């Protein structure tokens, strides 16, 4: 029977609600989802009355419980809250509550803390639920050995944070990918059993699940209930969705995850604590756009979130590759300033011995042969032109052909009996080695200080395999990530205005753990706009546009060899933190004119693009996309109507512009600053013909309810549509 004396508490914010029953021996979640409103005593009593499910045949003699830290003691047959042992024993945890505390913010949100203990294993557990005003629920967990416990270490194998799901959450969306095709969505019905995604790459990886979402059947961008989780951790991870025939207490399934621990990696001595990565959970009743808006609001509320205008970048990689020649780079900087670039970034190839990717990593001093006067001549020119100077680094990696590897072979991460295969001709530096860490800290500090560097492009170009060190080959994947965090934190503490980009062969390390210490991500090494439309569309499911690096590449893509029109490339790169990735000294006057117009357009629109709500239309055909950003007050918007491939339809019919109000009145125009797309039609529609010449008055009932007949574009073309509220 339900415990009628148990206290029921709730946290509420932004239309969502988290309700817990503080029952013995371990509390349980009664509801996570839509806001239940102000709960009266009668309401909470009703929740308590409905907390237990039926007692099934051939089952426990009491109702099964799904608690905040599930174990077999609750009759739970799924993945437990933790797994481990004490010298082969203490393998049947029996938890009890030590204390609970709740703090509710008057404006919404708050914090709920549950403290548990297992006297047999000598362990204390803490679970802290923090509901942000955005509606995102952050769950932080920790395990501490009792100070007076058995001196033998407790071998911790796994910690998993789980929240319950209702029966109607029966369709699953997560992501996979590869180099130059990150965040490719995959959907499937949620069946019985455990859907697990384990990442053993030392980082989230190019195939990261990213944000695992479960929703009602057919949920889309603009509608349907969805529940999601993201693990804020830059190392090995484990996501899961689990559904059993007997359910999860009175719920149907569970969603969660945590750090994937290697065998023997965490051995808790008395007094030691393991703190699991924070898991961020969110619910939306307004589909994937509603979910994205919660995460965007959360990230924009951070004290360290970039506040100033996001500068137009030129990155030198696809302009010069390893061919570092001062005169050539000075010409590139001059041309960059002419077209409106605000930050010039020197990519790979500047440091000692780095004439290719075979050598030099680890030797973080300027190459005296290529740069006899150091970087100063280039840096001074960049600053004189009014631009910031940025530099590419890859501190966590080392080439065996480097002075560092020759002098300190024991700093290279790997087994005592010998290194495994190289990747991109490189290995991983053991950041958990204090001497290696201090070397990197000194080297980076010297560079940033000497050259007045305002921006670091921080790369990570291989997976971390065989992450062991020391004479006993102790696992150190977790320690490697924590050492990286300390390195970034130390650098940022000394240089609070320094911006850092997280790059990992493109978008291989995008998570809220790394973004707590960096200022943007490189979404992909692929600048092909046909690929980028999808990559950016789904990267924005978690991150707001101002954190997503989006660059204009050359006509022929570096990664796909596809040739695309500059109007398509420019329109695609507008919806993020914009930049240029090509040798613009070879551009024609017409191309330079469009680039200049594009940087001006970006500067005009970035206040909208980097503060508004991201919206995406449900069109039912991935060959055509409609996405945009709508101002928070609804007063303005910018949309991109893009076609990436052909499709059977000749006419698209009426399409709704998402995010606009049906009862408002609007004006619409086509932005022609960067040119027009190539049409797969002879003329029209009529509203478009008028909008090419200026503002056209259209009511919300048309643009948001009836919809606009859209033009038919040729493949790999895009049209920019601007909207403002009339009057």
XYZ file of C-alpha atoms in Angstrom:
727
model
C 0.000 0.000 0.000
C 1.145 3.597 -0.567
C 2.858 5.295 2.366
C 0.223 7.831 3.401
C 2.725 9.623 5.645
C 5.288 10.232 2.885
C 5.853 13.858 1.978
C 5.348 14.785 -1.685
C 7.346 17.723 -3.083
C 7.497 19.307 -6.514
C 9.687 21.620 -8.573
C 8.037 23.683 -11.337
C 9.380 25.921 -14.097
C 8.464 27.021 -17.621
C 5.507 24.690 -18.001
C 7.220 21.560 -16.688
C 7.042 19.799 -13.349
C 9.069 17.271 -11.341
C 7.294 15.546 -8.436
C 8.881 13.244 -5.868
C 7.507 11.203 -2.999
C 9.982 11.249 -0.107
C 9.052 7.722 0.906
C 11.080 5.151 2.822
C 13.393 3.455 2.385
C 14.195 5.291 -0.892
C 12.199 8.140 -2.501
C 10.615 7.769 -5.917
C 9.641 10.080 -8.779
C 5.887 10.336 -9.238
C 5.847 12.637 -12.258
C 8.221 14.304 -14.726
C 6.617 16.135 -17.605
C 3.862 18.694 -18.088
C 3.197 21.136 -15.263
C 0.549 19.857 -12.839
C -0.148 23.322 -11.441
C -0.359 24.292 -7.789
C -0.868 20.989 -6.007
C -3.267 21.045 -3.072
C -3.106 18.530 -0.243
C -5.881 16.633 -1.998
C -3.883 16.611 -5.226
C -0.751 15.279 -3.576
C -2.797 12.653 -1.754
C -4.168 11.552 -5.125
C -0.666 11.324 -6.545
C 0.354 9.186 -3.593
C -2.691 6.973 -4.016
C -1.790 6.366 -7.672
C 1.927 5.821 -7.048
C 1.718 2.023 -6.994
C 0.943 -0.244 -9.933
C -0.873 -3.570 -9.770
C 0.654 -6.720 -8.294
C 1.087 -9.026 -11.283
C 0.827 -12.766 -11.577
C 4.076 -14.676 -11.108
C 5.652 -11.563 -9.627
C 6.553 -9.993 -6.317
C 3.911 -10.121 -3.603
C 4.047 -6.341 -3.305
C 3.961 -3.637 -5.997
C 7.297 -3.102 -7.719
C 8.890 0.261 -7.028
C 11.056 2.386 -9.251
C 13.102 4.626 -6.945
C 15.563 7.468 -7.412
C 18.383 4.903 -7.022
C 16.888 1.645 -8.350
C 18.170 -1.702 -7.081
C 16.967 -5.302 -7.000
C 15.809 -4.665 -3.432
C 12.927 -2.706 -5.003
C 12.043 -5.591 -7.306
C 13.708 -3.686 -10.153
C 15.063 -6.041 -12.835
C 16.518 -3.337 -15.061
C 19.811 -1.471 -15.054
C 20.583 -0.519 -11.416
C 21.580 2.874 -10.112
C 25.092 1.581 -9.551
C 27.135 -1.590 -9.769
C 30.302 -2.571 -7.933
C 31.756 -4.742 -5.215
C 33.941 -4.728 -2.115
C 36.600 -7.420 -2.516
C 34.041 -9.603 -4.263
C 31.276 -8.912 -1.727
C 28.724 -6.232 -0.797
C 27.086 -6.884 -4.169
C 23.441 -6.601 -3.045
C 22.948 -2.921 -2.133
C 20.231 -2.105 0.382
C 19.819 1.666 0.538
C 18.043 3.812 3.101
C 17.417 7.545 3.241
C 19.705 9.666 5.440
C 18.312 13.110 4.642
C 16.350 15.144 2.115
C 16.245 18.866 1.411
C 14.172 20.963 -0.957
C 14.498 24.588 -2.036
C 11.870 26.075 -4.329
C 12.600 29.338 -6.140
C 9.695 31.823 -6.078
C 10.140 32.559 -9.789
C 10.219 28.861 -10.692
C 12.637 25.994 -10.424
C 14.648 24.975 -7.416
C 16.694 22.151 -5.970
C 15.871 18.826 -4.368
C 18.590 16.762 -2.675
C 18.318 13.158 -1.523
C 21.032 11.543 0.623
C 21.112 7.755 0.888
C 23.386 5.217 2.562
C 24.351 1.557 2.296
C 25.956 0.486 5.559
C 27.017 -2.923 4.256
C 29.238 -1.468 1.560
C 30.084 1.618 3.600
C 28.768 3.996 0.932
C 26.873 7.272 1.012
C 24.931 8.438 -2.054
C 23.835 11.938 -3.033
C 21.325 12.759 -5.771
C 20.728 16.437 -6.482
C 17.935 17.519 -8.843
C 18.148 21.136 -10.042
C 15.286 22.458 -12.136
C 16.464 25.496 -14.088
C 14.034 28.312 -14.988
C 14.352 27.023 -18.579
C 12.690 23.764 -17.522
C 15.864 21.684 -17.940
C 16.406 19.300 -15.023
C 20.075 18.724 -14.117
C 20.750 15.598 -12.051
C 24.092 15.355 -10.245
C 25.020 12.204 -8.334
C 27.924 11.197 -6.133
C 29.116 8.206 -4.105
C 31.385 8.529 -1.041
C 33.056 5.752 0.957
C 32.579 6.046 4.695
C 35.759 7.411 6.272
C 35.826 4.536 8.760
C 34.931 1.854 6.193
C 36.850 -1.331 5.455
C 40.245 -0.218 4.053
C 39.782 -2.397 0.966
C 38.768 -0.269 -2.037
C 35.221 -0.394 -3.339
C 35.410 -1.185 -7.058
C 32.787 0.956 -8.757
C 31.728 -0.418 -12.135
C 28.876 1.859 -13.168
C 26.635 4.723 -12.032
C 23.464 5.372 -14.037
C 21.024 8.237 -13.605
C 17.476 7.262 -14.601
C 14.105 8.980 -14.846
C 10.748 7.349 -15.633
C 8.787 7.606 -18.886
C 5.052 7.157 -19.503
C 3.566 4.541 -21.850
C 2.828 7.084 -24.586
C 6.572 7.777 -24.965
C 7.100 5.022 -27.492
C 9.271 6.370 -30.323
C 13.018 6.925 -29.992
C 15.316 9.431 -31.717
C 19.067 9.536 -31.329
C 22.034 10.229 -33.596
C 24.976 8.579 -35.271
C 27.538 9.853 -37.755
C 31.047 9.799 -39.137
C 33.687 12.301 -40.170
C 31.984 15.055 -42.171
C 28.505 13.644 -41.470
C 27.922 14.229 -37.769
C 24.557 14.086 -35.994
C 22.670 11.978 -38.492
C 19.257 11.225 -36.941
C 17.873 7.723 -36.568
C 14.355 6.910 -35.345
C 12.717 3.667 -34.298
C 9.816 2.400 -32.199
C 10.683 1.749 -28.567
C 10.415 -1.991 -28.016
C 10.928 -4.124 -24.939
C 14.415 -4.539 -23.535
C 17.313 -2.139 -23.235
C 18.400 0.247 -25.982
C 21.981 1.120 -25.034
C 24.501 3.396 -26.736
C 28.031 2.983 -25.362
C 30.834 5.297 -26.483
C 34.390 4.077 -25.957
C 36.320 6.715 -27.892
C 37.629 8.894 -25.044
C 35.202 11.599 -26.209
C 31.553 11.682 -27.328
C 32.697 10.950 -30.889
C 31.453 11.702 -34.367
C 28.705 9.101 -33.830
C 27.567 10.547 -30.505
C 23.928 9.899 -29.533
C 24.109 13.583 -28.501
C 20.581 14.007 -27.171
C 18.531 10.834 -26.752
C 14.858 11.664 -27.155
C 11.744 9.561 -26.612
C 8.320 10.859 -27.580
C 4.794 10.141 -28.617
C 4.494 8.466 -32.028
C 5.124 10.862 -34.893
C 6.561 13.702 -32.809
C 8.190 16.379 -34.932
C 9.817 19.765 -34.752
C 6.590 21.633 -34.070
C 4.506 19.180 -32.090
C 4.300 16.152 -29.853
C 5.390 15.371 -26.306
C 9.084 14.494 -25.980
C 11.453 13.571 -23.143
C 15.238 13.773 -23.579
C 18.602 13.352 -21.860
C 22.102 14.692 -22.534
C 25.226 13.626 -20.630
C 27.503 16.597 -19.902
C 30.761 14.671 -20.185
C 33.634 14.796 -22.676
C 34.747 11.176 -22.325
C 33.303 7.668 -22.503
C 29.505 7.681 -22.142
C 26.560 5.357 -21.848
C 22.978 6.265 -22.799
C 20.026 3.949 -22.378
C 16.280 3.649 -22.748
C 14.782 0.609 -21.066
C 11.328 -0.905 -21.129
C 10.234 -4.132 -19.431
C 6.878 -5.932 -19.564
C 6.320 -5.247 -15.846
C 7.060 -1.541 -16.318
C 9.020 0.690 -13.956
C 6.815 0.930 -10.907
C 3.711 2.780 -12.075
C 5.635 4.027 -15.125
C 6.292 2.242 -18.408
C 9.993 2.787 -19.152
C 13.124 4.658 -18.093
C 15.564 7.055 -19.743
C 19.051 7.974 -18.608
C 22.755 7.402 -18.732
C 26.101 8.246 -17.230
C 29.830 7.880 -17.647
C 31.027 4.571 -19.042
C 33.653 3.389 -16.547
C 36.472 1.052 -17.524
C 37.211 -1.964 -15.307
C 39.252 -0.901 -12.287
C 39.042 2.788 -13.180
C 37.278 3.921 -9.991
C 38.339 2.224 -6.743
C 37.033 4.167 -3.774
C 39.199 4.149 -0.661
C 37.674 5.316 2.660
C 36.768 9.001 2.431
C 37.001 9.163 -1.376
C 34.148 10.368 -3.603
C 33.108 9.625 -7.161
C 31.110 12.433 -8.792
C 29.227 11.349 -11.877
C 28.776 13.679 -14.855
C 25.636 15.772 -14.714
C 22.779 14.409 -16.793
C 20.481 17.055 -18.273
C 16.869 15.958 -18.745
C 14.159 17.976 -20.471
C 10.500 17.573 -21.399
C 8.568 19.483 -24.050
C 4.944 19.461 -25.086
C 5.840 21.411 -28.235
C 8.000 18.907 -30.061
C 11.684 19.135 -30.832
C 11.646 22.916 -31.239
C 10.238 23.271 -27.735
C 12.950 20.942 -26.448
C 15.683 22.888 -28.265
C 14.363 26.152 -26.881
C 14.735 24.849 -23.321
C 18.392 23.974 -23.875
C 19.099 27.229 -25.723
C 17.560 29.206 -22.844
C 19.613 27.217 -20.330
C 22.877 27.851 -22.170
C 22.186 31.533 -22.775
C 21.555 32.054 -19.056
C 25.077 30.930 -18.113
C 27.273 33.709 -16.661
C 30.092 32.753 -19.056
C 27.914 32.570 -22.175
C 29.311 34.794 -24.967
C 27.556 38.160 -24.683
C 29.175 40.339 -27.321
C 28.640 40.155 -31.082
C 30.081 36.919 -32.477
C 32.862 38.090 -34.817
C 33.146 37.013 -38.451
C 36.061 34.541 -38.631
C 38.509 33.632 -41.342
C 40.249 30.331 -40.608
C 43.351 29.627 -42.682
C 43.125 25.818 -43.002
C 41.391 25.428 -46.348
C 43.123 28.564 -47.609
C 46.765 27.466 -47.191
C 46.780 24.077 -45.378
C 50.411 23.452 -44.250
C 51.876 25.941 -46.742
C 52.704 28.688 -44.250
C 54.308 31.576 -46.086
C 54.303 34.984 -44.424
C 53.688 37.012 -47.577
C 50.821 34.761 -48.610
C 49.248 34.963 -45.173
C 49.642 38.742 -45.043
C 47.780 39.004 -48.351
C 45.093 36.717 -46.938
C 44.771 38.911 -43.842
C 44.524 42.070 -45.944
C 41.794 40.566 -48.105
C 39.986 39.247 -45.017
C 39.801 42.726 -43.527
C 38.525 44.113 -46.832
C 35.528 41.754 -46.919
C 34.596 42.367 -43.271
C 36.357 39.636 -41.276
C 36.756 40.438 -37.565
C 38.879 37.498 -36.351
C 41.782 35.888 -38.246
C 42.739 32.344 -37.161
C 46.027 30.677 -38.117
C 45.399 26.939 -38.361
C 47.704 23.894 -38.236
C 51.271 24.191 -39.549
C 52.866 27.003 -37.511
C 54.863 25.026 -34.895
C 58.210 23.267 -34.947
C 58.654 20.615 -37.625
C 55.036 20.780 -38.739
C 55.260 20.522 -42.516
C 52.671 17.721 -42.598
C 50.554 15.756 -40.147
C 53.398 13.238 -39.650
C 55.473 15.316 -37.229
C 55.608 18.145 -34.725
C 52.606 17.629 -32.458
C 53.718 18.293 -28.900
C 56.402 20.868 -29.766
C 54.384 23.996 -29.051
C 56.947 26.559 -30.135
C 56.883 28.545 -33.366
C 58.866 26.930 -36.196
C 62.044 29.034 -36.585
C 62.543 28.041 -40.228
C 59.074 28.970 -41.481
C 58.681 31.853 -39.037
C 62.186 33.297 -38.446
C 60.698 36.341 -36.700
C 58.046 34.327 -34.909
C 54.367 34.974 -35.483
C 54.801 38.654 -34.619
C 54.751 40.036 -38.200
C 51.450 38.313 -38.934
C 49.927 39.066 -35.532
C 50.858 42.730 -35.772
C 49.317 43.011 -39.257
C 46.108 41.290 -38.106
C 45.785 43.614 -35.116
C 46.628 46.681 -37.223
C 43.784 45.731 -39.552
C 41.383 45.772 -36.607
C 40.975 42.007 -36.326
C 41.499 39.611 -33.419
C 44.160 36.944 -33.778
C 43.446 33.265 -33.149
C 45.600 30.142 -33.255
C 45.048 26.392 -33.803
C 46.368 23.982 -31.159
C 45.998 20.285 -30.398
C 47.504 20.021 -26.903
C 46.239 16.527 -26.052
C 48.095 14.886 -28.934
C 51.694 14.044 -29.842
C 53.569 12.769 -32.898
C 56.317 10.262 -32.188
C 58.369 12.382 -34.591
C 58.630 15.283 -32.149
C 61.162 16.510 -29.626
C 58.579 16.005 -26.885
C 58.077 12.297 -27.645
C 61.816 11.716 -27.988
C 62.564 13.417 -24.660
C 59.571 12.061 -22.742
C 58.387 8.769 -24.267
C 56.719 7.932 -20.946
C 54.336 10.863 -21.475
C 52.683 9.078 -24.407
C 49.513 7.348 -23.232
C 49.487 3.591 -23.770
C 50.391 0.158 -22.369
C 53.852 -0.579 -21.008
C 54.359 -3.388 -23.525
C 54.043 -1.009 -26.486
C 51.803 1.443 -28.279
C 48.973 0.397 -30.541
C 48.365 1.747 -34.048
C 48.641 5.463 -34.720
C 45.681 7.489 -35.973
C 46.446 10.424 -38.270
C 50.067 9.575 -37.409
C 49.547 10.641 -33.794
C 49.092 9.400 -30.242
C 47.566 10.794 -27.065
C 49.567 12.693 -24.462
C 49.005 11.535 -20.880
C 47.406 14.616 -19.334
C 47.041 12.809 -16.002
C 50.836 12.860 -15.747
C 51.485 16.043 -13.704
C 54.697 16.853 -15.588
C 52.996 16.558 -18.976
C 50.093 18.692 -17.747
C 52.433 21.384 -16.431
C 54.352 21.398 -19.723
C 51.158 22.049 -21.675
C 50.013 24.699 -19.231
C 53.335 26.568 -19.559
C 53.410 26.232 -23.341
C 49.884 27.523 -23.870
C 50.370 30.346 -21.410
C 53.539 31.450 -23.205
C 51.798 31.528 -26.592
C 48.672 33.352 -25.415
C 50.696 35.939 -23.504
C 53.383 36.602 -26.113
C 51.066 37.024 -29.090
C 47.980 38.511 -27.447
C 45.897 35.574 -28.658
C 42.174 36.126 -28.292
C 40.986 32.760 -29.592
C 42.213 29.167 -29.596
C 40.897 26.553 -31.987
C 41.431 23.510 -29.731
C 41.448 20.310 -31.795
C 41.412 16.583 -30.930
C 42.024 14.448 -34.009
C 42.009 10.846 -32.834
C 40.137 8.479 -30.563
C 41.610 7.584 -27.181
C 42.258 3.843 -27.172
C 44.179 1.831 -24.574
C 43.973 4.729 -22.119
C 46.263 3.230 -19.470
C 49.425 4.472 -17.798
C 52.012 3.539 -15.214
C 53.812 0.253 -14.678
C 50.560 -1.559 -13.955
C 48.638 -0.224 -16.968
C 46.095 1.517 -14.744
C 43.030 2.773 -16.672
C 43.004 6.547 -16.970
C 40.301 7.546 -19.459
C 38.383 9.399 -16.749
C 41.507 11.055 -15.362
C 42.373 12.228 -18.893
C 39.080 14.126 -19.193
C 39.367 15.644 -15.713
C 42.924 16.786 -16.491
C 41.682 18.395 -19.721
C 39.022 20.253 -17.751
C 41.651 21.503 -15.274
C 43.866 22.672 -18.140
C 41.066 24.626 -19.794
C 39.893 26.044 -16.466
C 43.403 27.212 -15.548
C 43.877 28.936 -18.891
C 40.479 30.620 -18.734
C 41.038 31.752 -15.147
C 44.208 33.610 -16.176
C 42.673 34.883 -19.431
C 38.922 35.357 -18.882
C 38.457 37.067 -22.269
C 40.137 34.242 -24.193
C 37.673 32.328 -26.378
C 38.206 28.634 -27.092
C 36.586 26.498 -29.769
C 36.006 22.790 -29.179
C 36.978 20.936 -32.354
C 37.537 17.183 -32.640
C 37.980 16.204 -36.284
C 34.994 18.469 -36.680
C 32.071 17.789 -34.335
C 33.489 14.870 -32.354
C 33.464 16.550 -28.943
C 30.240 18.467 -28.505
C 28.783 18.171 -25.026
C 27.807 20.453 -22.169
C 30.874 19.393 -20.171
C 33.321 20.841 -22.698
C 31.010 23.813 -23.325
C 31.241 24.768 -19.664
C 34.851 25.701 -20.563
C 34.702 26.701 -24.229
C 32.860 29.285 -26.262
C 31.796 27.548 -29.435
C 32.071 24.243 -31.308
C 33.181 23.321 -34.799
C 30.127 21.424 -35.990
C 31.917 19.527 -38.758
C 35.001 19.573 -40.954
C 32.527 19.477 -43.848
C 31.667 22.897 -45.277
C 29.650 21.431 -48.157
C 26.338 23.303 -47.709
C 24.236 20.310 -48.782
C 25.676 18.366 -45.837
C 25.872 21.359 -43.529
C 22.138 22.070 -43.771
C 21.457 18.780 -41.958
C 24.481 18.914 -39.628
C 23.584 22.406 -38.408
C 19.876 21.597 -38.220
C 20.518 18.804 -35.728
C 23.440 20.382 -33.863
C 20.931 23.117 -33.012
C 18.786 20.543 -31.216
C 21.060 21.160 -28.216
C 23.066 24.320 -28.949
C 21.947 27.827 -29.937
C 23.306 29.174 -33.240
C 25.893 31.501 -31.679
C 27.812 28.471 -30.355
C 27.929 26.637 -33.716
C 30.785 27.449 -36.084
C 29.468 27.749 -39.670
C 31.974 28.677 -42.390
C 31.771 29.436 -46.097
C 34.080 27.122 -48.002
C 35.326 27.168 -51.558
C 33.070 26.280 -54.495
C 34.547 22.770 -54.591
C 34.110 21.170 -51.181
C 37.301 20.048 -49.436
C 35.510 16.990 -48.005
C 33.026 15.880 -50.698
C 34.408 17.391 -53.942
C 30.868 18.629 -54.634
C 30.639 21.987 -56.416
C 28.044 24.433 -55.089
C 26.902 27.965 -55.803
C 28.207 30.668 -53.504
C 24.657 31.885 -52.801
C 23.842 28.471 -51.307
C 27.077 28.382 -49.315
C 26.559 31.900 -47.981
C 22.917 31.369 -46.994
C 23.786 28.127 -45.188
C 26.694 29.625 -43.207
C 24.607 32.581 -42.044
C 22.711 30.610 -39.376
C 25.418 30.202 -36.760
C 28.711 31.780 -35.719
C 29.741 32.694 -39.238
C 33.156 32.475 -40.840
C 35.158 31.893 -44.013
C 37.272 28.828 -44.804
C 38.857 29.402 -48.229
C 41.628 31.250 -50.036
C 39.789 34.462 -50.758
C 42.879 35.966 -52.428
C 41.845 33.909 -55.441
C 38.211 35.055 -55.518
C 36.835 37.070 -58.413
C 35.605 40.653 -57.837
C 32.007 39.389 -58.022
C 32.694 36.707 -55.414
C 34.396 39.217 -53.121
C 31.452 41.585 -53.520
C 29.027 38.870 -52.407
C 31.294 37.898 -49.494
C 31.404 41.524 -48.381
C 27.625 41.805 -48.662
C 27.289 38.563 -46.700
C 29.477 39.702 -43.787
C 27.468 42.946 -43.662
C 24.229 40.946 -43.669
C 25.545 38.731 -40.870
C 26.498 41.746 -38.748
C 23.042 43.217 -39.340
C 21.183 40.039 -38.425
C 23.324 38.483 -35.690
C 21.425 40.265 -32.884
C 18.354 38.320 -34.074
C 20.100 35.062 -35.012
C 21.950 34.814 -31.697
C 19.114 35.642 -29.312
C 15.928 34.381 -30.986
C 14.103 31.065 -31.010
C 15.253 28.446 -33.486
C 12.322 27.073 -35.500
C 12.115 24.247 -38.035
C 9.181 23.178 -40.184
C 7.875 19.613 -40.499
C 7.791 19.069 -44.262
C 7.943 15.293 -44.535
C 10.724 15.340 -47.130
C 14.395 15.843 -46.220
C 15.084 17.123 -49.742
C 13.569 20.452 -48.679
C 14.135 22.345 -45.442
C 12.536 25.408 -43.911
C 14.253 26.704 -40.800
C 14.741 30.064 -39.180
C 15.063 32.202 -36.085
C 12.188 34.209 -34.593
C 12.816 37.085 -32.186
C 11.785 36.491 -28.579
C 9.168 39.227 -28.836
C 7.934 37.882 -32.166
C 8.724 41.181 -33.882
C 11.088 39.841 -36.536
C 12.301 36.609 -38.108
C 14.622 35.234 -40.743
C 13.914 31.992 -42.614
C 15.903 29.846 -44.993
C 13.972 27.879 -47.612
C 16.513 25.366 -48.933
C 16.506 22.467 -51.358
C 19.359 19.954 -51.028
C 18.122 17.400 -53.590
C 15.315 16.790 -56.066
C 11.991 15.288 -55.027
C 8.862 14.137 -56.883
C 6.739 17.179 -56.024
C 6.527 19.944 -58.565
C 4.544 22.184 -56.225
C 4.991 22.316 -52.487
C 1.629 23.848 -51.761
C 1.130 26.147 -48.789
C 3.857 26.003 -46.131
C 3.523 27.547 -42.671
C 6.257 29.869 -41.427
C 6.864 28.406 -37.956
C 6.909 30.536 -34.833
C 4.683 33.392 -35.986
C 1.442 34.490 -34.314
C -1.863 33.872 -36.158
C -3.406 37.104 -34.848
C -0.522 39.423 -35.748
C 0.095 41.321 -38.973
C 3.419 40.980 -40.764
C 5.508 42.268 -43.625
C 7.604 39.867 -45.680
C 10.499 40.390 -48.086
C 13.218 38.360 -49.783
C 16.804 39.265 -48.890
C 18.754 39.559 -52.117
C 22.035 40.818 -50.595
C 23.950 37.652 -51.514
C 22.105 36.970 -54.748
C 19.155 34.778 -55.627
C 18.867 31.020 -55.974
C 18.450 29.109 -59.206
C 14.751 28.419 -59.844
C 13.137 25.195 -61.047
C 10.121 27.127 -62.364
C 9.320 29.956 -64.752
C 7.842 32.526 -62.339
C 6.034 33.245 -59.080
C 4.369 32.667 -56.761
C 2.860 36.163 -56.837
C 3.706 37.028 -53.224
C 7.346 36.093 -53.900
C 7.527 38.263 -57.016
C 6.307 41.199 -54.943
C 8.625 40.380 -52.013
C 11.645 40.497 -54.329
C 10.976 44.233 -54.745
C 10.297 45.096 -51.095
C 8.043 44.494 -48.106
C 4.719 42.731 -48.702
C 1.943 42.956 -46.100
C 0.593 39.545 -45.048
C -1.530 38.696 -41.994
C -0.564 36.048 -39.463
C -3.635 34.100 -40.527
C -1.922 33.582 -43.890
C 1.741 33.083 -42.962
C 1.133 31.061 -39.778
C -2.184 29.283 -40.423
C -3.028 29.049 -44.134
C 0.609 29.084 -45.270
C 2.520 30.469 -48.238
C 2.914 28.691 -51.589
C 6.670 28.281 -51.798
C 8.832 28.541 -54.916
C 10.448 25.454 -56.423
C 14.232 25.688 -56.289
C 16.839 23.724 -58.135
C 18.891 21.336 -55.974
C 21.475 22.910 -53.654
C 19.852 26.318 -53.600
C 18.497 28.490 -50.781
C 16.270 31.537 -50.393
C 16.334 33.978 -47.441
C 12.952 35.304 -46.294
C 12.769 38.131 -43.754
C 9.647 38.865 -41.702
C 8.787 41.772 -39.423
C 5.669 42.660 -37.479
C 3.701 45.436 -39.189
C 2.999 48.678 -37.392
